């Protein structure tokens, strides 16, 4: 998985009725765009994460519309 600052990570719901969660990458901590990433959720919470197989990268930047 490769990503850049400003990309979004989409963590897909794993059970029926669970919504996808989306976070914005604010810093790439691994070499060459690889995990771990410092991410920020919509509520402002920041954490460091290494995404699992149920996560995809949305390469649209934070200023782009969905």
PDB file of N, CA, C and O in Angstrom:
ATOM      1  N   UNK A   1       0.855  -1.174   0.000  1.00  0.00           N
ATOM      2  CA  UNK A   1       0.000   0.000   0.000  1.00  0.00           C
ATOM      3  C   UNK A   1       0.895   1.229   0.000  1.00  0.00           C
ATOM      4  O   UNK A   1       1.783   1.357   0.831  1.00  0.00           O
ATOM      5  N   UNK A   2       0.634   2.123  -0.956  1.00  0.00           N
ATOM      6  CA  UNK A   2       1.371   3.376  -1.051  1.00  0.00           C
ATOM      7  C   UNK A   2       0.378   4.526  -1.003  1.00  0.00           C
ATOM      8  O   UNK A   2      -0.666   4.476  -1.652  1.00  0.00           O
ATOM      9  N   UNK A   3       0.728   5.567  -0.244  1.00  0.00           N
ATOM     10  CA  UNK A   3      -0.147   6.731  -0.118  1.00  0.00           C
ATOM     11  C   UNK A   3       0.706   7.961   0.136  1.00  0.00           C
ATOM     12  O   UNK A   3       1.896   7.865   0.442  1.00  0.00           O
ATOM     13  N   UNK A   4       0.082   9.119  -0.004  1.00  0.00           N
ATOM     14  CA  UNK A   4       0.745  10.399   0.203  1.00  0.00           C
ATOM     15  C   UNK A   4      -0.062  11.241   1.174  1.00  0.00           C
ATOM     16  O   UNK A   4      -1.257  10.999   1.387  1.00  0.00           O
ATOM     17  N   UNK A   5       0.582  12.260   1.713  1.00  0.00           N
ATOM     18  CA  UNK A   5      -0.109  13.201   2.583  1.00  0.00           C
ATOM     19  C   UNK A   5      -1.293  13.789   1.822  1.00  0.00           C
ATOM     20  O   UNK A   5      -1.168  14.161   0.659  1.00  0.00           O
ATOM     21  N   UNK A   6      -2.461  13.835   2.451  1.00  0.00           N
ATOM     22  CA  UNK A   6      -3.669  14.357   1.827  1.00  0.00           C
ATOM     23  C   UNK A   6      -4.571  13.280   1.256  1.00  0.00           C
ATOM     24  O   UNK A   6      -5.746  13.521   1.020  1.00  0.00           O
ATOM     25  N   UNK A   7      -4.019  12.082   1.008  1.00  0.00           N
ATOM     26  CA  UNK A   7      -4.857  10.969   0.555  1.00  0.00           C
ATOM     27  C   UNK A   7      -5.775  10.551   1.684  1.00  0.00           C
ATOM     28  O   UNK A   7      -5.554  10.889   2.851  1.00  0.00           O
ATOM     29  N   UNK A   8      -6.798   9.798   1.329  1.00  0.00           N
ATOM     30  CA  UNK A   8      -7.733   9.287   2.336  1.00  0.00           C
ATOM     31  C   UNK A   8      -7.647   7.775   2.393  1.00  0.00           C
ATOM     32  O   UNK A   8      -7.445   7.117   1.377  1.00  0.00           O
ATOM     33  N   UNK A   9      -7.818   7.236   3.592  1.00  0.00           N
ATOM     34  CA  UNK A   9      -7.928   5.799   3.779  1.00  0.00           C
ATOM     35  C   UNK A   9      -9.388   5.483   4.048  1.00  0.00           C
ATOM     36  O   UNK A   9     -10.018   6.114   4.899  1.00  0.00           O
ATOM     37  N   UNK A  10      -9.920   4.515   3.314  1.00  0.00           N
ATOM     38  CA  UNK A  10     -11.302   4.097   3.477  1.00  0.00           C
ATOM     39  C   UNK A  10     -11.293   2.699   4.067  1.00  0.00           C
ATOM     40  O   UNK A  10     -10.840   1.751   3.428  1.00  0.00           O
ATOM     41  N   UNK A  11     -11.749   2.583   5.323  1.00  0.00           N
ATOM     42  CA  UNK A  11     -11.817   1.293   6.009  1.00  0.00           C
ATOM     43  C   UNK A  11     -13.238   0.774   5.865  1.00  0.00           C
ATOM     44  O   UNK A  11     -14.169   1.344   6.428  1.00  0.00           O
ATOM     45  N   UNK A  12     -13.389  -0.271   5.086  1.00  0.00           N
ATOM     46  CA  UNK A  12     -14.703  -0.800   4.755  1.00  0.00           C
ATOM     47  C   UNK A  12     -15.314  -1.542   5.938  1.00  0.00           C
ATOM     48  O   UNK A  12     -14.612  -2.264   6.655  1.00  0.00           O
ATOM     49  N   UNK A  13     -16.621  -1.355   6.128  1.00  0.00           N
ATOM     50  CA  UNK A  13     -17.342  -2.057   7.183  1.00  0.00           C
ATOM     51  C   UNK A  13     -17.254  -3.555   6.990  1.00  0.00           C
ATOM     52  O   UNK A  13     -17.341  -4.054   5.866  1.00  0.00           O
ATOM     53  N   UNK A  14     -17.090  -4.283   8.068  1.00  0.00           N
ATOM     54  CA  UNK A  14     -16.893  -5.729   7.972  1.00  0.00           C
ATOM     55  C   UNK A  14     -18.146  -6.533   8.281  1.00  0.00           C
ATOM     56  O   UNK A  14     -18.139  -7.746   8.141  1.00  0.00           O
ATOM     57  N   UNK A  15     -19.204  -5.869   8.720  1.00  0.00           N
ATOM     58  CA  UNK A  15     -20.452  -6.563   9.012  1.00  0.00           C
ATOM     59  C   UNK A  15     -21.595  -5.798   8.351  1.00  0.00           C
ATOM     60  O   UNK A  15     -21.476  -4.608   8.045  1.00  0.00           O
ATOM     61  N   UNK A  16     -22.704  -6.471   8.143  1.00  0.00           N
ATOM     62  CA  UNK A  16     -23.866  -5.841   7.520  1.00  0.00           C
ATOM     63  C   UNK A  16     -24.303  -4.649   8.371  1.00  0.00           C
ATOM     64  O   UNK A  16     -24.434  -4.753   9.593  1.00  0.00           O
ATOM     65  N   UNK A  17     -24.490  -3.517   7.720  1.00  0.00           N
ATOM     66  CA  UNK A  17     -24.946  -2.320   8.416  1.00  0.00           C
ATOM     67  C   UNK A  17     -23.822  -1.426   8.907  1.00  0.00           C
ATOM     68  O   UNK A  17     -24.078  -0.291   9.298  1.00  0.00           O
ATOM     69  N   UNK A  18     -22.588  -1.916   8.911  1.00  0.00           N
ATOM     70  CA  UNK A  18     -21.460  -1.094   9.355  1.00  0.00           C
ATOM     71  C   UNK A  18     -21.038  -0.179   8.217  1.00  0.00           C
ATOM     72  O   UNK A  18     -20.852  -0.630   7.081  1.00  0.00           O
ATOM     73  N   UNK A  19     -20.895   1.090   8.490  1.00  0.00           N
ATOM     74  CA  UNK A  19     -20.515   2.066   7.480  1.00  0.00           C
ATOM     75  C   UNK A  19     -19.001   2.090   7.316  1.00  0.00           C
ATOM     76  O   UNK A  19     -18.252   1.726   8.226  1.00  0.00           O
ATOM     77  N   UNK A  20     -18.560   2.541   6.139  1.00  0.00           N
ATOM     78  CA  UNK A  20     -17.133   2.745   5.915  1.00  0.00           C
ATOM     79  C   UNK A  20     -16.666   3.905   6.789  1.00  0.00           C
ATOM     80  O   UNK A  20     -17.413   4.854   7.042  1.00  0.00           O
ATOM     81  N   UNK A  21     -15.420   3.817   7.240  1.00  0.00           N
ATOM     82  CA  UNK A  21     -14.808   4.915   7.983  1.00  0.00           C
ATOM     83  C   UNK A  21     -13.740   5.523   7.089  1.00  0.00           C
ATOM     84  O   UNK A  21     -12.990   4.803   6.428  1.00  0.00           O
ATOM     85  N   UNK A  22     -13.656   6.851   7.090  1.00  0.00           N
ATOM     86  CA  UNK A  22     -12.700   7.553   6.240  1.00  0.00           C
ATOM     87  C   UNK A  22     -11.832   8.445   7.116  1.00  0.00           C
ATOM     88  O   UNK A  22     -12.347   9.185   7.964  1.00  0.00           O
ATOM     89  N   UNK A  23     -10.518   8.367   6.915  1.00  0.00           N
ATOM     90  CA  UNK A  23      -9.575   9.232   7.614  1.00  0.00           C
ATOM     91  C   UNK A  23      -8.630   9.842   6.583  1.00  0.00           C
ATOM     92  O   UNK A  23      -8.421   9.283   5.509  1.00  0.00           O
ATOM     93  N   UNK A  24      -8.080  10.996   6.907  1.00  0.00           N
ATOM     94  CA  UNK A  24      -7.138  11.674   6.020  1.00  0.00           C
ATOM     95  C   UNK A  24      -5.719  11.445   6.517  1.00  0.00           C
ATOM     96  O   UNK A  24      -5.442  11.537   7.719  1.00  0.00           O
ATOM     97  N   UNK A  25      -4.809  11.154   5.607  1.00  0.00           N
ATOM     98  CA  UNK A  25      -3.405  10.980   5.965  1.00  0.00           C
ATOM     99  C   UNK A  25      -2.783  12.360   6.133  1.00  0.00           C
ATOM    100  O   UNK A  25      -2.807  13.180   5.215  1.00  0.00           O
ATOM    101  N   UNK A  26      -2.226  12.613   7.319  1.00  0.00           N
ATOM    102  CA  UNK A  26      -1.570  13.890   7.576  1.00  0.00           C
ATOM    103  C   UNK A  26      -0.052  13.762   7.572  1.00  0.00           C
ATOM    104  O   UNK A  26       0.654  14.763   7.460  1.00  0.00           O
ATOM    105  N   UNK A  27       0.458  12.515   7.667  1.00  0.00           N
ATOM    106  CA  UNK A  27       1.902  12.289   7.614  1.00  0.00           C
ATOM    107  C   UNK A  27       2.163  10.829   7.268  1.00  0.00           C
ATOM    108  O   UNK A  27       1.510   9.934   7.789  1.00  0.00           O
ATOM    109  N   UNK A  28       3.110  10.609   6.368  1.00  0.00           N
ATOM    110  CA  UNK A  28       3.536   9.260   6.012  1.00  0.00           C
ATOM    111  C   UNK A  28       4.807   8.976   6.803  1.00  0.00           C
ATOM    112  O   UNK A  28       5.800   9.694   6.676  1.00  0.00           O
ATOM    113  N   UNK A  29       4.785   7.939   7.634  1.00  0.00           N
ATOM    114  CA  UNK A  29       5.918   7.639   8.508  1.00  0.00           C
ATOM    115  C   UNK A  29       6.827   6.542   7.968  1.00  0.00           C
ATOM    116  O   UNK A  29       7.952   6.393   8.424  1.00  0.00           O
ATOM    117  N   UNK A  30       6.354   5.774   7.003  1.00  0.00           N
ATOM    118  CA  UNK A  30       7.145   4.701   6.414  1.00  0.00           C
ATOM    119  C   UNK A  30       7.931   5.194   5.211  1.00  0.00           C
ATOM    120  O   UNK A  30       7.685   6.278   4.682  1.00  0.00           O
ATOM    121  N   UNK A  31       8.873   4.387   4.745  1.00  0.00           N
ATOM    122  CA  UNK A  31       9.668   4.776   3.570  1.00  0.00           C
ATOM    123  C   UNK A  31       8.852   4.673   2.279  1.00  0.00           C
ATOM    124  O   UNK A  31       8.028   3.768   2.123  1.00  0.00           O
ATOM    125  N   UNK A  32       9.054   5.603   1.366  1.00  0.00           N
ATOM    126  CA  UNK A  32       8.452   5.568   0.029  1.00  0.00           C
ATOM    127  C   UNK A  32       6.927   5.469   0.036  1.00  0.00           C
ATOM    128  O   UNK A  32       6.338   4.740  -0.762  1.00  0.00           O
ATOM    129  N   UNK A  33       6.265   6.155   0.958  1.00  0.00           N
ATOM    130  CA  UNK A  33       4.808   6.191   0.966  1.00  0.00           C
ATOM    131  C   UNK A  33       4.135   4.976   1.566  1.00  0.00           C
ATOM    132  O   UNK A  33       2.946   4.758   1.361  1.00  0.00           O
ATOM    133  N   UNK A  34       4.865   4.181   2.320  1.00  0.00           N
ATOM    134  CA  UNK A  34       4.291   2.979   2.927  1.00  0.00           C
ATOM    135  C   UNK A  34       3.931   3.230   4.387  1.00  0.00           C
ATOM    136  O   UNK A  34       4.401   4.192   4.997  1.00  0.00           O
ATOM    137  N   UNK A  35       3.072   2.366   4.967  1.00  0.00           N
ATOM    138  CA  UNK A  35       2.683   2.529   6.375  1.00  0.00           C
ATOM    139  C   UNK A  35       3.890   2.410   7.299  1.00  0.00           C
ATOM    140  O   UNK A  35       4.896   1.836   6.898  1.00  0.00           O
ATOM    141  N   UNK A  36       3.736   2.939   8.515  1.00  0.00           N
ATOM    142  CA  UNK A  36       2.527   3.488   9.140  1.00  0.00           C
ATOM    143  C   UNK A  36       2.251   4.921   8.693  1.00  0.00           C
ATOM    144  O   UNK A  36       3.119   5.607   8.177  1.00  0.00           O
ATOM    145  N   UNK A  37       0.994   5.337   8.937  1.00  0.00           N
ATOM    146  CA  UNK A  37       0.536   6.680   8.600  1.00  0.00           C
ATOM    147  C   UNK A  37      -0.021   7.349   9.845  1.00  0.00           C
ATOM    148  O   UNK A  37      -0.652   6.713  10.665  1.00  0.00           O
ATOM    149  N   UNK A  38       0.218   8.675   9.955  1.00  0.00           N
ATOM    150  CA  UNK A  38      -0.494   9.470  10.967  1.00  0.00           C
ATOM    151  C   UNK A  38      -1.750   9.957  10.256  1.00  0.00           C
ATOM    152  O   UNK A  38      -1.662  10.530   9.170  1.00  0.00           O
ATOM    153  N   UNK A  39      -2.914   9.693  10.844  1.00  0.00           N
ATOM    154  CA  UNK A  39      -4.185  10.014  10.199  1.00  0.00           C
ATOM    155  C   UNK A  39      -5.046  10.873  11.113  1.00  0.00           C
ATOM    156  O   UNK A  39      -4.873  10.882  12.333  1.00  0.00           O
ATOM    157  N   UNK A  40      -5.985  11.603  10.469  1.00  0.00           N
ATOM    158  CA  UNK A  40      -6.925  12.451  11.212  1.00  0.00           C
ATOM    159  C   UNK A  40      -8.341  12.091  10.789  1.00  0.00           C
ATOM    160  O   UNK A  40      -8.663  12.095   9.603  1.00  0.00           O
ATOM    161  N   UNK A  41      -9.203  11.830  11.763  1.00  0.00           N
ATOM    162  CA  UNK A  41     -10.612  11.536  11.510  1.00  0.00           C
ATOM    163  C   UNK A  41     -11.389  12.842  11.379  1.00  0.00           C
ATOM    164  O   UNK A  41     -10.877  13.925  11.691  1.00  0.00           O
ATOM    165  N   UNK A  42     -12.635  12.737  10.938  1.00  0.00           N
ATOM    166  CA  UNK A  42     -13.484  13.921  10.765  1.00  0.00           C
ATOM    167  C   UNK A  42     -13.675  14.693  12.061  1.00  0.00           C
ATOM    168  O   UNK A  42     -13.840  15.903  12.047  1.00  0.00           O
ATOM    169  N   UNK A  43     -13.653  13.996  13.207  1.00  0.00           N
ATOM    170  CA  UNK A  43     -13.846  14.667  14.494  1.00  0.00           C
ATOM    171  C   UNK A  43     -12.565  15.300  15.030  1.00  0.00           C
ATOM    172  O   UNK A  43     -12.545  15.828  16.138  1.00  0.00           O
ATOM    173  N   UNK A  44     -11.459  15.228  14.259  1.00  0.00           N
ATOM    174  CA  UNK A  44     -10.198  15.845  14.655  1.00  0.00           C
ATOM    175  C   UNK A  44      -9.238  14.927  15.380  1.00  0.00           C
ATOM    176  O   UNK A  44      -8.087  15.290  15.613  1.00  0.00           O
ATOM    177  N   UNK A  45      -9.683  13.728  15.756  1.00  0.00           N
ATOM    178  CA  UNK A  45      -8.824  12.782  16.454  1.00  0.00           C
ATOM    179  C   UNK A  45      -7.704  12.313  15.522  1.00  0.00           C
ATOM    180  O   UNK A  45      -7.948  11.978  14.372  1.00  0.00           O
ATOM    181  N   UNK A  46      -6.456  12.306  16.024  1.00  0.00           N
ATOM    182  CA  UNK A  46      -5.317  11.829  15.249  1.00  0.00           C
ATOM    183  C   UNK A  46      -4.740  10.582  15.893  1.00  0.00           C
ATOM    184  O   UNK A  46      -4.731  10.456  17.114  1.00  0.00           O
ATOM    185  N   UNK A  47      -4.259   9.672  15.054  1.00  0.00           N
ATOM    186  CA  UNK A  47      -3.619   8.458  15.535  1.00  0.00           C
ATOM    187  C   UNK A  47      -2.655   7.956  14.472  1.00  0.00           C
ATOM    188  O   UNK A  47      -2.651   8.434  13.341  1.00  0.00           O
ATOM    189  N   UNK A  48      -1.823   6.998  14.841  1.00  0.00           N
ATOM    190  CA  UNK A  48      -0.914   6.347  13.905  1.00  0.00           C
ATOM    191  C   UNK A  48      -1.479   4.973  13.614  1.00  0.00           C
ATOM    192  O   UNK A  48      -1.872   4.253  14.526  1.00  0.00           O
ATOM    193  N   UNK A  49      -1.537   4.608  12.321  1.00  0.00           N
ATOM    194  CA  UNK A  49      -2.106   3.308  11.974  1.00  0.00           C
ATOM    195  C   UNK A  49      -1.369   2.676  10.803  1.00  0.00           C
ATOM    196  O   UNK A  49      -0.780   3.360   9.981  1.00  0.00           O
ATOM    197  N   UNK A  50      -1.409   1.365  10.783  1.00  0.00           N
ATOM    198  CA  UNK A  50      -0.977   0.556   9.654  1.00  0.00           C
ATOM    199  C   UNK A  50      -2.225  -0.156   9.151  1.00  0.00           C
ATOM    200  O   UNK A  50      -2.718  -1.066   9.809  1.00  0.00           O
ATOM    201  N   UNK A  51      -2.751   0.254   8.004  1.00  0.00           N
ATOM    202  CA  UNK A  51      -4.028  -0.272   7.517  1.00  0.00           C
ATOM    203  C   UNK A  51      -4.003  -1.766   7.240  1.00  0.00           C
ATOM    204  O   UNK A  51      -2.985  -2.321   6.846  1.00  0.00           O
ATOM    205  N   UNK A  52      -5.160  -2.398   7.428  1.00  0.00           N
ATOM    206  CA  UNK A  52      -5.325  -3.819   7.164  1.00  0.00           C
ATOM    207  C   UNK A  52      -5.847  -4.064   5.760  1.00  0.00           C
ATOM    208  O   UNK A  52      -6.016  -3.139   4.969  1.00  0.00           O
ATOM    209  N   UNK A  53      -6.144  -5.313   5.448  1.00  0.00           N
ATOM    210  CA  UNK A  53      -6.573  -5.682   4.095  1.00  0.00           C
ATOM    211  C   UNK A  53      -7.960  -5.158   3.718  1.00  0.00           C
ATOM    212  O   UNK A  53      -8.308  -5.159   2.537  1.00  0.00           O
ATOM    213  N   UNK A  54      -8.739  -4.690   4.690  1.00  0.00           N
ATOM    214  CA  UNK A  54     -10.067  -4.156   4.396  1.00  0.00           C
ATOM    215  C   UNK A  54     -10.041  -2.646   4.158  1.00  0.00           C
ATOM    216  O   UNK A  54     -11.069  -1.986   4.170  1.00  0.00           O
ATOM    217  N   UNK A  55      -8.847  -2.094   3.922  1.00  0.00           N
ATOM    218  CA  UNK A  55      -8.664  -0.662   3.731  1.00  0.00           C
ATOM    219  C   UNK A  55      -8.172  -0.376   2.317  1.00  0.00           C
ATOM    220  O   UNK A  55      -7.323  -1.087   1.798  1.00  0.00           O
ATOM    221  N   UNK A  56      -8.721   0.675   1.711  1.00  0.00           N
ATOM    222  CA  UNK A  56      -8.248   1.097   0.397  1.00  0.00           C
ATOM    223  C   UNK A  56      -7.831   2.563   0.468  1.00  0.00           C
ATOM    224  O   UNK A  56      -8.225   3.301   1.366  1.00  0.00           O
ATOM    225  N   UNK A  57      -6.996   2.978  -0.501  1.00  0.00           N
ATOM    226  CA  UNK A  57      -6.502   4.351  -0.561  1.00  0.00           C
ATOM    227  C   UNK A  57      -7.309   5.120  -1.592  1.00  0.00           C
ATOM    228  O   UNK A  57      -7.482   4.669  -2.725  1.00  0.00           O
ATOM    229  N   UNK A  58      -7.811   6.287  -1.191  1.00  0.00           N
ATOM    230  CA  UNK A  58      -8.487   7.211  -2.093  1.00  0.00           C
ATOM    231  C   UNK A  58      -7.485   8.332  -2.342  1.00  0.00           C
ATOM    232  O   UNK A  58      -7.180   9.101  -1.432  1.00  0.00           O
ATOM    233  N   UNK A  59      -6.951   8.406  -3.545  1.00  0.00           N
ATOM    234  CA  UNK A  59      -5.863   9.339  -3.836  1.00  0.00           C
ATOM    235  C   UNK A  59      -6.324  10.768  -4.091  1.00  0.00           C
ATOM    236  O   UNK A  59      -5.516  11.611  -4.414  1.00  0.00           O
ATOM    237  N   UNK A  60      -7.619  11.052  -3.909  1.00  0.00           N
ATOM    238  CA  UNK A  60      -8.075  12.436  -4.017  1.00  0.00           C
ATOM    239  C   UNK A  60      -7.525  13.216  -2.841  1.00  0.00           C
ATOM    240  O   UNK A  60      -7.463  12.717  -1.720  1.00  0.00           O
ATOM    241  N   UNK A  61      -7.164  14.441  -3.061  1.00  0.00           N
ATOM    242  CA  UNK A  61      -6.618  15.276  -2.010  1.00  0.00           C
ATOM    243  C   UNK A  61      -7.732  15.851  -1.150  1.00  0.00           C
ATOM    244  O   UNK A  61      -8.883  15.876  -1.542  1.00  0.00           O
ATOM    245  N   UNK A  62      -7.388  16.381   0.017  1.00  0.00           N
ATOM    246  CA  UNK A  62      -8.382  16.851   0.987  1.00  0.00           C
ATOM    247  C   UNK A  62      -9.254  17.968   0.431  1.00  0.00           C
ATOM    248  O   UNK A  62     -10.383  18.133   0.847  1.00  0.00           O
ATOM    249  N   UNK A  63      -8.777  18.770  -0.519  1.00  0.00           N
ATOM    250  CA  UNK A  63      -9.577  19.850  -1.083  1.00  0.00           C
ATOM    251  C   UNK A  63     -10.519  19.392  -2.173  1.00  0.00           C
ATOM    252  O   UNK A  63     -11.386  20.139  -2.592  1.00  0.00           O
ATOM    253  N   UNK A  64     -10.356  18.161  -2.660  1.00  0.00           N
ATOM    254  CA  UNK A  64     -11.224  17.646  -3.717  1.00  0.00           C
ATOM    255  C   UNK A  64     -12.573  17.260  -3.147  1.00  0.00           C
ATOM    256  O   UNK A  64     -12.687  16.845  -2.012  1.00  0.00           O
ATOM    257  N   UNK A  65     -13.592  17.370  -3.969  1.00  0.00           N
ATOM    258  CA  UNK A  65     -14.921  16.965  -3.516  1.00  0.00           C
ATOM    259  C   UNK A  65     -15.119  15.463  -3.726  1.00  0.00           C
ATOM    260  O   UNK A  65     -14.474  14.871  -4.578  1.00  0.00           O
ATOM    261  N   UNK A  66     -16.026  14.890  -2.947  1.00  0.00           N
ATOM    262  CA  UNK A  66     -16.289  13.454  -3.064  1.00  0.00           C
ATOM    263  C   UNK A  66     -17.169  13.144  -4.199  1.00  0.00           C
ATOM    264  O   UNK A  66     -17.978  13.521  -4.745  1.00  0.00           O
TER     265      UNK A  66
END
